Short mmCIF file of C-alpha atoms in Angstrom, two decimals:
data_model
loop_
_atom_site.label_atom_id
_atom_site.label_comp_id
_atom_site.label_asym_id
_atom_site.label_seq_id
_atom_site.Cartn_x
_atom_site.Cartn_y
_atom_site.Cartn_z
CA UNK X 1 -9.22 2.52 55.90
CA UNK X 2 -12.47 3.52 54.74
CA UNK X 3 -13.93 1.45 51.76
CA UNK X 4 -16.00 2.65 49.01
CA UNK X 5 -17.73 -0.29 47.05
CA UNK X 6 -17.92 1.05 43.71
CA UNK X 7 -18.85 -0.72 40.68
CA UNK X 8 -18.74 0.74 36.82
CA UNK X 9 -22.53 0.04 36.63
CA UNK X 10 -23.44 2.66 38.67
CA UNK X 11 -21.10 5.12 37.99
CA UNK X 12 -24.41 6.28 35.62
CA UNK X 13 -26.06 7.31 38.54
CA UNK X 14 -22.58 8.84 40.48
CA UNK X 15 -21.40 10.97 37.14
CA UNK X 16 -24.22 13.44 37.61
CA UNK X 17 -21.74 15.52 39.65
CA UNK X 18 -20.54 18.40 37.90
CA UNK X 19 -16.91 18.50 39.34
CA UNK X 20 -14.83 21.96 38.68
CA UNK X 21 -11.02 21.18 39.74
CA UNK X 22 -8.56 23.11 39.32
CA UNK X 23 -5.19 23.13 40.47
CA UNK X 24 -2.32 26.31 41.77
CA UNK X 25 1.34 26.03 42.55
CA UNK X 26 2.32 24.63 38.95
CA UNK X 27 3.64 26.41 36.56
CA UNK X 28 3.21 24.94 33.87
CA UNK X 29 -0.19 23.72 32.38
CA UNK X 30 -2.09 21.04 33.61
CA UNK X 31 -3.22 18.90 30.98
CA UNK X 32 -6.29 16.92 31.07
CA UNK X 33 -7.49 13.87 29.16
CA UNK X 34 -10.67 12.01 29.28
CA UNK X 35 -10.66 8.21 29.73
CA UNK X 36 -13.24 5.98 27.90
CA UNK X 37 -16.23 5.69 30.29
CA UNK X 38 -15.44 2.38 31.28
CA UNK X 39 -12.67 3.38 33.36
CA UNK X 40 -15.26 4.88 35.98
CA UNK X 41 -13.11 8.11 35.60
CA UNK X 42 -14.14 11.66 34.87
CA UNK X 43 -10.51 12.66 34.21
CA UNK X 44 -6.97 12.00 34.10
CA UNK X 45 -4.90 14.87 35.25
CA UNK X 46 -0.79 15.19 34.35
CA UNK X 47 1.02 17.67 36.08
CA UNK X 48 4.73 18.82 35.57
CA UNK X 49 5.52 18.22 39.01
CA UNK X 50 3.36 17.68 42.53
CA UNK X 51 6.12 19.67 44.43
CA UNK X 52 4.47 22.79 45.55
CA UNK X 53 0.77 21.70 43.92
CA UNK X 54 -2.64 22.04 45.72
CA UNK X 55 -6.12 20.58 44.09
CA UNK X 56 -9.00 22.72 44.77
CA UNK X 57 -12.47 21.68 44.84
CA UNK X 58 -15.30 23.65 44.22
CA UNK X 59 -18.82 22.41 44.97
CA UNK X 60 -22.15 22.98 43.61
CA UNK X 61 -24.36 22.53 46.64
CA UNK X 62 -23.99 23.29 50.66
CA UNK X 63 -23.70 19.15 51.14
CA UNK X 64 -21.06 18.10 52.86
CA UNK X 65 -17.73 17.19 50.79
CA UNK X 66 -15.43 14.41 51.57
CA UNK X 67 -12.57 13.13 49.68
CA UNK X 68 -10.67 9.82 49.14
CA UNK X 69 -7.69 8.11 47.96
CA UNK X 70 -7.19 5.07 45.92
CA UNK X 71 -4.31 3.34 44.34
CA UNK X 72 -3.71 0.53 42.51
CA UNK X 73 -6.01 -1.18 44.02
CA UNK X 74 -9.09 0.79 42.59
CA UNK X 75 -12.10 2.99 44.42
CA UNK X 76 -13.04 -0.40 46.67
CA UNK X 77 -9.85 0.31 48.56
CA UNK X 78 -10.23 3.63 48.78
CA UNK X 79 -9.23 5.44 52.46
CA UNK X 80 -10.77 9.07 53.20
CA UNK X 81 -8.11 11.83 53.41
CA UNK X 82 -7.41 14.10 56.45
CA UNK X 83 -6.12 17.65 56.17
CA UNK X 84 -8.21 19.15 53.44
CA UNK X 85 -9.44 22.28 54.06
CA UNK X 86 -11.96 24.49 53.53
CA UNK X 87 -12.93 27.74 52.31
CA UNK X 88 -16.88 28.27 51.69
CA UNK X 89 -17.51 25.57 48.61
CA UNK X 90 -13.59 25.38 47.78
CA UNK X 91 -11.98 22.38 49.47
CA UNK X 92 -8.32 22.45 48.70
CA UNK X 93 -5.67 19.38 49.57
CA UNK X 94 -2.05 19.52 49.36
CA UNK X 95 -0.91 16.91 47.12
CA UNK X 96 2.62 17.58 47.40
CA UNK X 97 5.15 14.27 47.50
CA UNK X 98 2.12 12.02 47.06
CA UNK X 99 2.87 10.92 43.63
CA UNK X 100 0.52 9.30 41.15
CA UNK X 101 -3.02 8.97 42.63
CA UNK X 102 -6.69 8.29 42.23
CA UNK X 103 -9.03 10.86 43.73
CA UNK X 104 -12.93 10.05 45.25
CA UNK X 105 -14.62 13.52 45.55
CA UNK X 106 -18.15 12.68 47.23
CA UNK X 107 -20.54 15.54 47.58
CA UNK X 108 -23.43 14.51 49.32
CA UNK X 109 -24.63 10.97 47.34
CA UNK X 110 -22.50 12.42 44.24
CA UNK X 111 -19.05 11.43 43.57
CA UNK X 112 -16.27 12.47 40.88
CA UNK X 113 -13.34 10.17 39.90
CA UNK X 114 -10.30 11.59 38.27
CA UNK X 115 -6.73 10.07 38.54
CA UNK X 116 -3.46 12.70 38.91
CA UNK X 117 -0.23 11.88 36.93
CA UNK X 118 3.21 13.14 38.56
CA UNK X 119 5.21 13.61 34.89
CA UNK X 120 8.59 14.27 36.42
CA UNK X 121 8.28 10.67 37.86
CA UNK X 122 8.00 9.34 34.29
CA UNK X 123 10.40 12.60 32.34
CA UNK X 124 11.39 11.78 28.78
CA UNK X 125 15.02 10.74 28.68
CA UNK X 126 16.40 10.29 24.99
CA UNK X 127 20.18 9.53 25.31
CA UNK X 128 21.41 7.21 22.05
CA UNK X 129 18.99 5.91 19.32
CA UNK X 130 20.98 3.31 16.89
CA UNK X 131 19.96 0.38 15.26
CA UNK X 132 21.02 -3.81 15.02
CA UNK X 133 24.16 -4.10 12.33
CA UNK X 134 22.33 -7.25 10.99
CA UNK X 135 18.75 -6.13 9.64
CA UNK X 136 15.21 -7.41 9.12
CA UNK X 137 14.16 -7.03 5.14
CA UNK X 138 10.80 -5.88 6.10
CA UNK X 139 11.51 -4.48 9.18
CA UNK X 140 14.01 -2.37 11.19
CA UNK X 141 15.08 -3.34 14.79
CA UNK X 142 16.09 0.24 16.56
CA UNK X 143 18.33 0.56 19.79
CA UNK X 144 17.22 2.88 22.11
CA UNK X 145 18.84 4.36 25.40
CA UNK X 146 17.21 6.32 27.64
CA UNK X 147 13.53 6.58 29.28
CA UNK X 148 10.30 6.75 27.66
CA UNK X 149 8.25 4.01 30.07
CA UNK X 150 4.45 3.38 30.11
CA UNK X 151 2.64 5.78 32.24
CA UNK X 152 -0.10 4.13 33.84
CA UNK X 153 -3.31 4.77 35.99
CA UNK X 154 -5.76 2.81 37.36
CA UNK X 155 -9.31 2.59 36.84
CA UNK X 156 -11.96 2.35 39.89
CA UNK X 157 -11.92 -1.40 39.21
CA UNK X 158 -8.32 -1.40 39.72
CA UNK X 159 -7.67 -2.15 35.93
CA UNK X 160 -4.17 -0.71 35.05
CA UNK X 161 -4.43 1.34 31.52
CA UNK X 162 -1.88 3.02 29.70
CA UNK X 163 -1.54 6.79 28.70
CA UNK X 164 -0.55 7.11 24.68
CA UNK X 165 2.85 9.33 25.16
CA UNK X 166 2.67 9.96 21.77
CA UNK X 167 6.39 9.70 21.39
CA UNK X 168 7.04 10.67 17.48
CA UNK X 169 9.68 8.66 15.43
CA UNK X 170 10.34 10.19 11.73
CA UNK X 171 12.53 8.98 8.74
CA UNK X 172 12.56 8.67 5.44
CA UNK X 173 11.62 6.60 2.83
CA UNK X 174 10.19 6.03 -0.69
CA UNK X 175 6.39 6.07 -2.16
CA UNK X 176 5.83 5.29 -5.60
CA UNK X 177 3.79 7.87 -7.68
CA UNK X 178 1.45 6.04 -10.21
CA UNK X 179 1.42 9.43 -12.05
CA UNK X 180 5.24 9.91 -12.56
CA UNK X 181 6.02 6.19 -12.54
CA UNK X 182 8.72 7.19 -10.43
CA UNK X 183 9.60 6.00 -6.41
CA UNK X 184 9.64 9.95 -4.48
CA UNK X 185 11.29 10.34 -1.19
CA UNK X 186 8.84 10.61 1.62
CA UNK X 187 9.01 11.30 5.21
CA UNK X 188 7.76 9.48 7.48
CA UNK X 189 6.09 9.32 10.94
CA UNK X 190 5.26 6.96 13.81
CA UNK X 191 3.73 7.31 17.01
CA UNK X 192 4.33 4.90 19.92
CA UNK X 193 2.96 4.94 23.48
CA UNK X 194 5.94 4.17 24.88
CA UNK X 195 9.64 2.74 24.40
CA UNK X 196 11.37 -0.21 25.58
CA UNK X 197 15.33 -0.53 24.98
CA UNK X 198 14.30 -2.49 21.47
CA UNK X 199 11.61 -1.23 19.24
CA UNK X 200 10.56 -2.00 15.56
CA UNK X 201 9.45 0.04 12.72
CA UNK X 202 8.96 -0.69 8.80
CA UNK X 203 12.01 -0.82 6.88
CA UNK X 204 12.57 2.46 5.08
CA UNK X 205 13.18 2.09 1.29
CA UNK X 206 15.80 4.52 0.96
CA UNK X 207 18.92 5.51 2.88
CA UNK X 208 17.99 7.53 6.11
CA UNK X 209 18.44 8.55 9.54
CA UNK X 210 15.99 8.14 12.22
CA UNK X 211 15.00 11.23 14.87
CA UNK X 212 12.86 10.14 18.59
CA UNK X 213 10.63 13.73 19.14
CA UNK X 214 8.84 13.73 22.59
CA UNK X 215 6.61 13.22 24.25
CA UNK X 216 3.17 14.96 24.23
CA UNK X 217 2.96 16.16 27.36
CA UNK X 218 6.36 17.76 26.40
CA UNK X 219 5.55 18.75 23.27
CA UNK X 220 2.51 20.77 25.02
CA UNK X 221 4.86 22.35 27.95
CA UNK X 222 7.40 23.88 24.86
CA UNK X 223 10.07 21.53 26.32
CA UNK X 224 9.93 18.61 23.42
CA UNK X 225 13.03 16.84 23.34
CA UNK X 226 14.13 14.58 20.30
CA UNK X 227 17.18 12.45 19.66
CA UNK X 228 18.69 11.46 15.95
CA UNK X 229 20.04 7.94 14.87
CA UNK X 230 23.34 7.49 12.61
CA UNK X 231 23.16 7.62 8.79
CA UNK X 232 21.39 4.14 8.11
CA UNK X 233 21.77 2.05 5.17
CA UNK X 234 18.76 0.23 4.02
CA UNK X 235 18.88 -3.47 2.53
CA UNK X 236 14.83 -2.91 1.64
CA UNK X 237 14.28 -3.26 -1.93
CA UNK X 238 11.13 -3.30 -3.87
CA UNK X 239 10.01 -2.58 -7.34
CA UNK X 240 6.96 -1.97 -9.37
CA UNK X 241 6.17 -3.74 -12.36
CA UNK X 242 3.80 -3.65 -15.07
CA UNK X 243 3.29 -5.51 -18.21
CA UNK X 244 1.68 -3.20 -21.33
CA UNK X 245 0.74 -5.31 -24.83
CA UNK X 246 0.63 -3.41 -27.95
CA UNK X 247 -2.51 -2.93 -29.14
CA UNK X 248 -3.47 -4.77 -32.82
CA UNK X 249 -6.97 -3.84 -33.93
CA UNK X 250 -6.99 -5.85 -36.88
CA UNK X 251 -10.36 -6.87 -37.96
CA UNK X 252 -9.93 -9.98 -39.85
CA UNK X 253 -7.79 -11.14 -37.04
CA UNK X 254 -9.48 -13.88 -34.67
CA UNK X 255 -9.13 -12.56 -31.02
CA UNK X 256 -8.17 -14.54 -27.65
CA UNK X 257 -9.88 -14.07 -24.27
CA UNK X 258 -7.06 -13.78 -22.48
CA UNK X 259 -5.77 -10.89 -20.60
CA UNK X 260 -1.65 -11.04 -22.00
CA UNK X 261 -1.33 -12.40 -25.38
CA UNK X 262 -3.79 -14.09 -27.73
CA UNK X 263 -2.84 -13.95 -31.15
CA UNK X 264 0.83 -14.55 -32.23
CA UNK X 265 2.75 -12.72 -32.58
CA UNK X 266 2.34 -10.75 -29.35
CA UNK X 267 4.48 -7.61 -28.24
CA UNK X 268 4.43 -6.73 -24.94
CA UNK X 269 6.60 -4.39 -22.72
CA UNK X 270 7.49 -5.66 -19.56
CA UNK X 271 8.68 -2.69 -17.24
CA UNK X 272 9.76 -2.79 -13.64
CA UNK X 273 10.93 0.63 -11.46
CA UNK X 274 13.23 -0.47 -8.60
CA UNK X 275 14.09 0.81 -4.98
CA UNK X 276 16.70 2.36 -4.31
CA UNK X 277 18.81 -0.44 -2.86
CA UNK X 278 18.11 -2.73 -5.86
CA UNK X 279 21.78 -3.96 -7.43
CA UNK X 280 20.57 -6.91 -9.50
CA UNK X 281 17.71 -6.82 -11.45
CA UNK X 282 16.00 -9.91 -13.89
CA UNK X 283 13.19 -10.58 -15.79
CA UNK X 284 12.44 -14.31 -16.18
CA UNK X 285 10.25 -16.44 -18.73
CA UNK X 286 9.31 -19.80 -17.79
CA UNK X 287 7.07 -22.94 -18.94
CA UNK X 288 6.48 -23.25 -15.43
CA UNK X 289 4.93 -21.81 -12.37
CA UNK X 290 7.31 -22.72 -10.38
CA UNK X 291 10.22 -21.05 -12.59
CA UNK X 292 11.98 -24.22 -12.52
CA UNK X 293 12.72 -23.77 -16.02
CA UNK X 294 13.55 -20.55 -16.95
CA UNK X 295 13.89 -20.12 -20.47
CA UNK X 296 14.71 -16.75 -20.61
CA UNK X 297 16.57 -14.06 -18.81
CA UNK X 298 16.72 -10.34 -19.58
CA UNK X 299 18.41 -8.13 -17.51
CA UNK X 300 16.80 -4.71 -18.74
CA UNK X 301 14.21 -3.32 -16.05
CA UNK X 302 12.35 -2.49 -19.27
CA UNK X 303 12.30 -4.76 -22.04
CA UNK X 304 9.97 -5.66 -24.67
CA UNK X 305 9.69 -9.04 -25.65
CA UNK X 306 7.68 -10.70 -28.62
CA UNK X 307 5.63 -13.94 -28.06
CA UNK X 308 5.19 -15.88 -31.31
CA UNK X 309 5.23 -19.46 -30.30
CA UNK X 310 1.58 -21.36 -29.15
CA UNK X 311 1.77 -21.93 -25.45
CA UNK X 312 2.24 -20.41 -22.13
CA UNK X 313 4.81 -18.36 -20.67
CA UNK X 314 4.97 -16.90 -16.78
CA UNK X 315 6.84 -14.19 -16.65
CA UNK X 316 8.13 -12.47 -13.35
CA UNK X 317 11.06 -9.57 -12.46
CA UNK X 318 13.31 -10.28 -9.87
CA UNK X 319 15.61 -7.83 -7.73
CA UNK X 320 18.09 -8.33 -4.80
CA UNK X 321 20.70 -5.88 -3.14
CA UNK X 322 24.52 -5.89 -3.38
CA UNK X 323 24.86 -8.50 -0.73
CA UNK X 324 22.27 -10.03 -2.18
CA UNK X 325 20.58 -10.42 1.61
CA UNK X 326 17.23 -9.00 0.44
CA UNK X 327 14.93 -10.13 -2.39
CA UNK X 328 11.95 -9.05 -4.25
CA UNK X 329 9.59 -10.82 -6.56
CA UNK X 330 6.77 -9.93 -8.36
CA UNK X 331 3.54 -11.11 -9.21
CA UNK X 332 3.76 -13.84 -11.98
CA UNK X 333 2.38 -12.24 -15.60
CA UNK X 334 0.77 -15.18 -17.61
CA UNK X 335 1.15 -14.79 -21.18
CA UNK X 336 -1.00 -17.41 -23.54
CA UNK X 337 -0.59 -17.45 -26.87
CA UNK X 338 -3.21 -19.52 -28.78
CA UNK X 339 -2.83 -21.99 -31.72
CA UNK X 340 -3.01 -21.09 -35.10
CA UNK X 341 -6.02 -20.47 -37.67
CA UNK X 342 -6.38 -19.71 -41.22
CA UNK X 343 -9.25 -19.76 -43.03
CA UNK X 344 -9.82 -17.95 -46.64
CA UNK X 345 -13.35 -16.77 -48.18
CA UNK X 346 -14.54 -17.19 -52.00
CA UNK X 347 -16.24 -13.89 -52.95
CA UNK X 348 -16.16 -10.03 -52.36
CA UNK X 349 -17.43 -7.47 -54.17
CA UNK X 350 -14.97 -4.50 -54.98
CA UNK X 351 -16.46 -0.88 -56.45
CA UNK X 352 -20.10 -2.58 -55.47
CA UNK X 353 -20.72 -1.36 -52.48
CA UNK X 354 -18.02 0.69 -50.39
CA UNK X 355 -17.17 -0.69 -46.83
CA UNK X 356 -19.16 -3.98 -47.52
CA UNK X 357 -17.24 -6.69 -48.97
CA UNK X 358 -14.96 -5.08 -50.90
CA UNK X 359 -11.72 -6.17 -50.10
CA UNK X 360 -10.17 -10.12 -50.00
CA UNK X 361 -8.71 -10.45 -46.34
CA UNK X 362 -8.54 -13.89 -44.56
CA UNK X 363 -9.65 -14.96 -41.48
CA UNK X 364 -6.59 -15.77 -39.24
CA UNK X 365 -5.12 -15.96 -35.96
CA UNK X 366 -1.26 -16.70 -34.67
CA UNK X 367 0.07 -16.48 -37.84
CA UNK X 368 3.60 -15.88 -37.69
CA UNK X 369 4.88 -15.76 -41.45
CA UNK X 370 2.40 -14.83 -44.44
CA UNK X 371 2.54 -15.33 -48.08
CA UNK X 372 -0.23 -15.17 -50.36
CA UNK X 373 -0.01 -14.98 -54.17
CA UNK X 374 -3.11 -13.87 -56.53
CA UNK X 375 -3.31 -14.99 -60.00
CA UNK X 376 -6.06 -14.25 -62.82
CA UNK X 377 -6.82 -16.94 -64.95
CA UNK X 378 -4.24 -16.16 -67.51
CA UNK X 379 -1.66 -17.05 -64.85
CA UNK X 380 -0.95 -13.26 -64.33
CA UNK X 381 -0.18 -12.66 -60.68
CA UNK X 382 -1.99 -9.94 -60.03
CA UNK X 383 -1.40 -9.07 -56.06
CA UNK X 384 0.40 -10.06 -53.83
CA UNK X 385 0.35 -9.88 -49.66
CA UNK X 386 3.23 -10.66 -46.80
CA UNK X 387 1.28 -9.96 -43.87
CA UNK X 388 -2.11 -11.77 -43.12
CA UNK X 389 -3.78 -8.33 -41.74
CA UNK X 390 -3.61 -7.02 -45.47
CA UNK X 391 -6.11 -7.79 -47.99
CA UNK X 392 -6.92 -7.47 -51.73
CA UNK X 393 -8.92 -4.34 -52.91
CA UNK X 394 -9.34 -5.99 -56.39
CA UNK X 395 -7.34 -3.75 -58.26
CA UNK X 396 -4.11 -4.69 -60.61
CA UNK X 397 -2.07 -1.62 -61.95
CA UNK X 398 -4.11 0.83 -59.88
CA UNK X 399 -7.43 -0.75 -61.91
CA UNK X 400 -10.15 -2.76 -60.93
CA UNK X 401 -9.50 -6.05 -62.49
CA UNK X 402 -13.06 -8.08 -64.37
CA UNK X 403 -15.47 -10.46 -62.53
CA UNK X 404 -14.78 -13.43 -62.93
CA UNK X 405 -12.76 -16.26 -60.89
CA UNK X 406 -9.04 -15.55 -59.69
CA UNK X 407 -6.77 -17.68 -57.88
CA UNK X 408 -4.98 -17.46 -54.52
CA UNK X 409 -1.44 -19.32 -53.33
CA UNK X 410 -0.75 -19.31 -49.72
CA UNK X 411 2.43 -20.66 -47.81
CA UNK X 412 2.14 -19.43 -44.50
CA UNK X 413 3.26 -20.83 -40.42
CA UNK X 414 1.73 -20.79 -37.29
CA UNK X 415 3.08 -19.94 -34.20
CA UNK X 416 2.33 -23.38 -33.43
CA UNK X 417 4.27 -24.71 -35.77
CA UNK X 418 1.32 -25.77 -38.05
CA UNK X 419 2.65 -25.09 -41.98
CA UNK X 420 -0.33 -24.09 -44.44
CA UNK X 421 0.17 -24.66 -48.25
CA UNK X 422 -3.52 -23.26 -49.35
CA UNK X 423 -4.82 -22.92 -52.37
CA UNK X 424 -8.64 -21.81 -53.91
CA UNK X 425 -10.69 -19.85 -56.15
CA UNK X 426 -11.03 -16.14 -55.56
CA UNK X 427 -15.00 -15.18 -57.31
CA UNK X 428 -15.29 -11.12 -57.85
CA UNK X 429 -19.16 -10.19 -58.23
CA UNK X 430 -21.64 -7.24 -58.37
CA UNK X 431 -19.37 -5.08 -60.30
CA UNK X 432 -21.31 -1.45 -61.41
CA UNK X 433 -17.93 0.29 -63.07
CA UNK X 434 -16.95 -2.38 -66.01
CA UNK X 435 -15.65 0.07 -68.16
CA UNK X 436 -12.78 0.75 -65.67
CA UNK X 437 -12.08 -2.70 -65.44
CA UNK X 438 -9.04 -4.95 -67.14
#
């Protein structure tokens, strides 16, 4: 045995040889990868077969060319190689029966490393592909008979690395489309390096069978093989949910910072798109985070629901499958709805000035029930609101009524509970049409 101390800092210096190898005997295409340059290699060689194969070399200068063998090992335990012959700069060796290998080409101080894969010791066999009866939620555990083992070479250190075999695994399952609000089959695909008996992929969200293609190599020769699964049935559910509050842009009405709810009373649509494996579905209202009392349970995916008491609610959708085996929850929606105002102003200003002050509104915020009652000082009701958003324009049988001092009644309840019972003087100014007035 012949040793060759190599080390991967100063393969800088030992790279400069430009190596052309080629190889005759195969039929079939030899394909060639390159390693990361850590490995010390130049290239990794895979061949069909070795039966019949010989590796030419074909130097670049008249030095003299010698060649070497290492295994696992690496290049330190390398042992020089009888029987390779020549033919002006060609040096050709037999490499038939010798099985996976690491080559040493050294031409005069330059060497070339480059490692030679025998596939049919390592052929792709796909017999069954199934999967566990009892199943994972967020995962599926697949069954697999056959041969798809790691291919490995060694690097001049003697560091064992894997080849990717690129082995392809499709199926189908769901993606949701923001666009379409709707969950659209999708297929699938995984690569692995390699297979053992038991292998694990994510759990599709729709009903599906699974199909092995391989390997590269393979797939590169025209001879890809592939392998299906039976029909399998998904427990995976999932759902997408979204909560939407109808706008209000009400301008005497006193806003909340707060993202869901504010001002009573608050309408919001609660809407959740399920999987295809969802059975039961819930939406739940709580007074708690931890749901521990649920106050509320709707069974509509969408629903819209109207907040009118002060407080807080959480608010999350629920969904299991038939067996009930698999569960999904959402995020938790926080809906606050703040306590109650009411506040009424003296004066406006109707047919003075258009847009500014014209029209009686008060100032209010979760206000549940509104009734306000205007008199003139006669006792003549002369208006009258339900809803606090409306307002007065100062008008009584289509008229602008006279300045003067009015008088409002209110009886009105907060979504707090608070009652109001208010009462006050109404003062109309600045009018420039008197003539049209009553």
């Amino acid at each position: 045995m012949i040793r060759i101390i190599v080390t991967i800092s100063s393969l800088i210096t030992i790279f400069a040889l430009n190596a052309t190898i080629s190889f005759t005997g195969t039929t079939y295409k030899v394909i060639t990868e390159t390693p990361e340059s850590a490995t010390g290699l130049n290239d990794i060689y895979i061949l069909n077969s070795l039966n019949g194969v010989k590796m030419t070399y074909s130097a670049t200068t008249t030095n003299p060319v010698t060649w070497y063998k290492y295994s696992n090992l690496g290049g330190g335990y390398a042992e020089e190689i009888a029987g390779v012959t020549q033919n002006g700069k060609s040096y050709t060796l037999n490499i038939t029966g010798k099985g996976d290998m690491g080559y040493i080409i050294e031409e005069g101080t330059n060497r070339y490393y480059c490692w030679v894969v025998d596939y049919s010791a390592h052929q792709l066999h796909l017999s069954s592909l199934g999967f566990w009866p009892e199943q994972d939620c967020d995962m599926t555990e697949l069954l697999f008979n056959g041969n798809a083992n790691r291919i490995i070479y060694y690097t001049i250190n003697g560091q064992a690395k894997e080849l990717d075999r690129d082995i392809k695994l499709n199926y189908y399952s769901l993606s949701y489309n923001e666009e379409s609000e709707s969950y659209e089959q999708t297929l699938v695909e995984e690569s692995f390096p390699y297979l053992n008996s038991t292998f694990r992929t994510t759990s599709p969200l729709c009903n599906t069978e699974f199909t092995l293609h391989g390997d590269k190599y393979l797939r590169q020769w025209g001879m890809e093989k592939s392998i299906a699964s039976d029909y399998y049935n998904t427990p995976t559910v999932e759902a997408k949910t979204s909560a939407t509050q109808t706008a209000r842009e009400v301008e005497n009405e006193q806003k909340e910072e707060t993202t869901l709810g504010g001002s009573a009373p608050c309408e919001i649509e609660f809407k959740a798109i399920c999987s295809d494996a969802v059975v039961y579905k819930e939406w739940q209202m709580a007074t708690d985070e931890g749901f521990e009392n649920i106050t509320m349970r709707i069974n509509d995916p969408i629903t819209t629901y109207t907040f009118d008491e002060h407080g807080t609610t959480y608010v999350r959708f629920m969904a299991s499958n038939a067996s009930g085996s698999c569960d999904y929850v959402s995020d938790t929606y926080t809906v606050f709805v703040g306590e109650s105002r009411l506040e009424c102003p003296n004066v406006f200003s109707p047919n003075a000035s258009e847009g500014v002050n014209d029209e009686w509104k008060v100032s209010y915020k979760s206000i549940t029930s509104f009734e306000c009652h205007i008199f003139n000082r006669w006792g003549v009701k002369v208006a009258q609101l339900n809803d606090p958003s409306q307002g007065w324009d100062g008008k009584y049988n289509g008229k602008f009524v006279s300045a003067g001092v009015y008088y409002y009644v209110i009886n009105a309840q907060g979504a707090d509970g608070k009652a109001y019972k208010l009462s006050g003087d109404i003062n109309i100014i600045n009018y420039t049409n008197a003539s049209n007035s009553k």
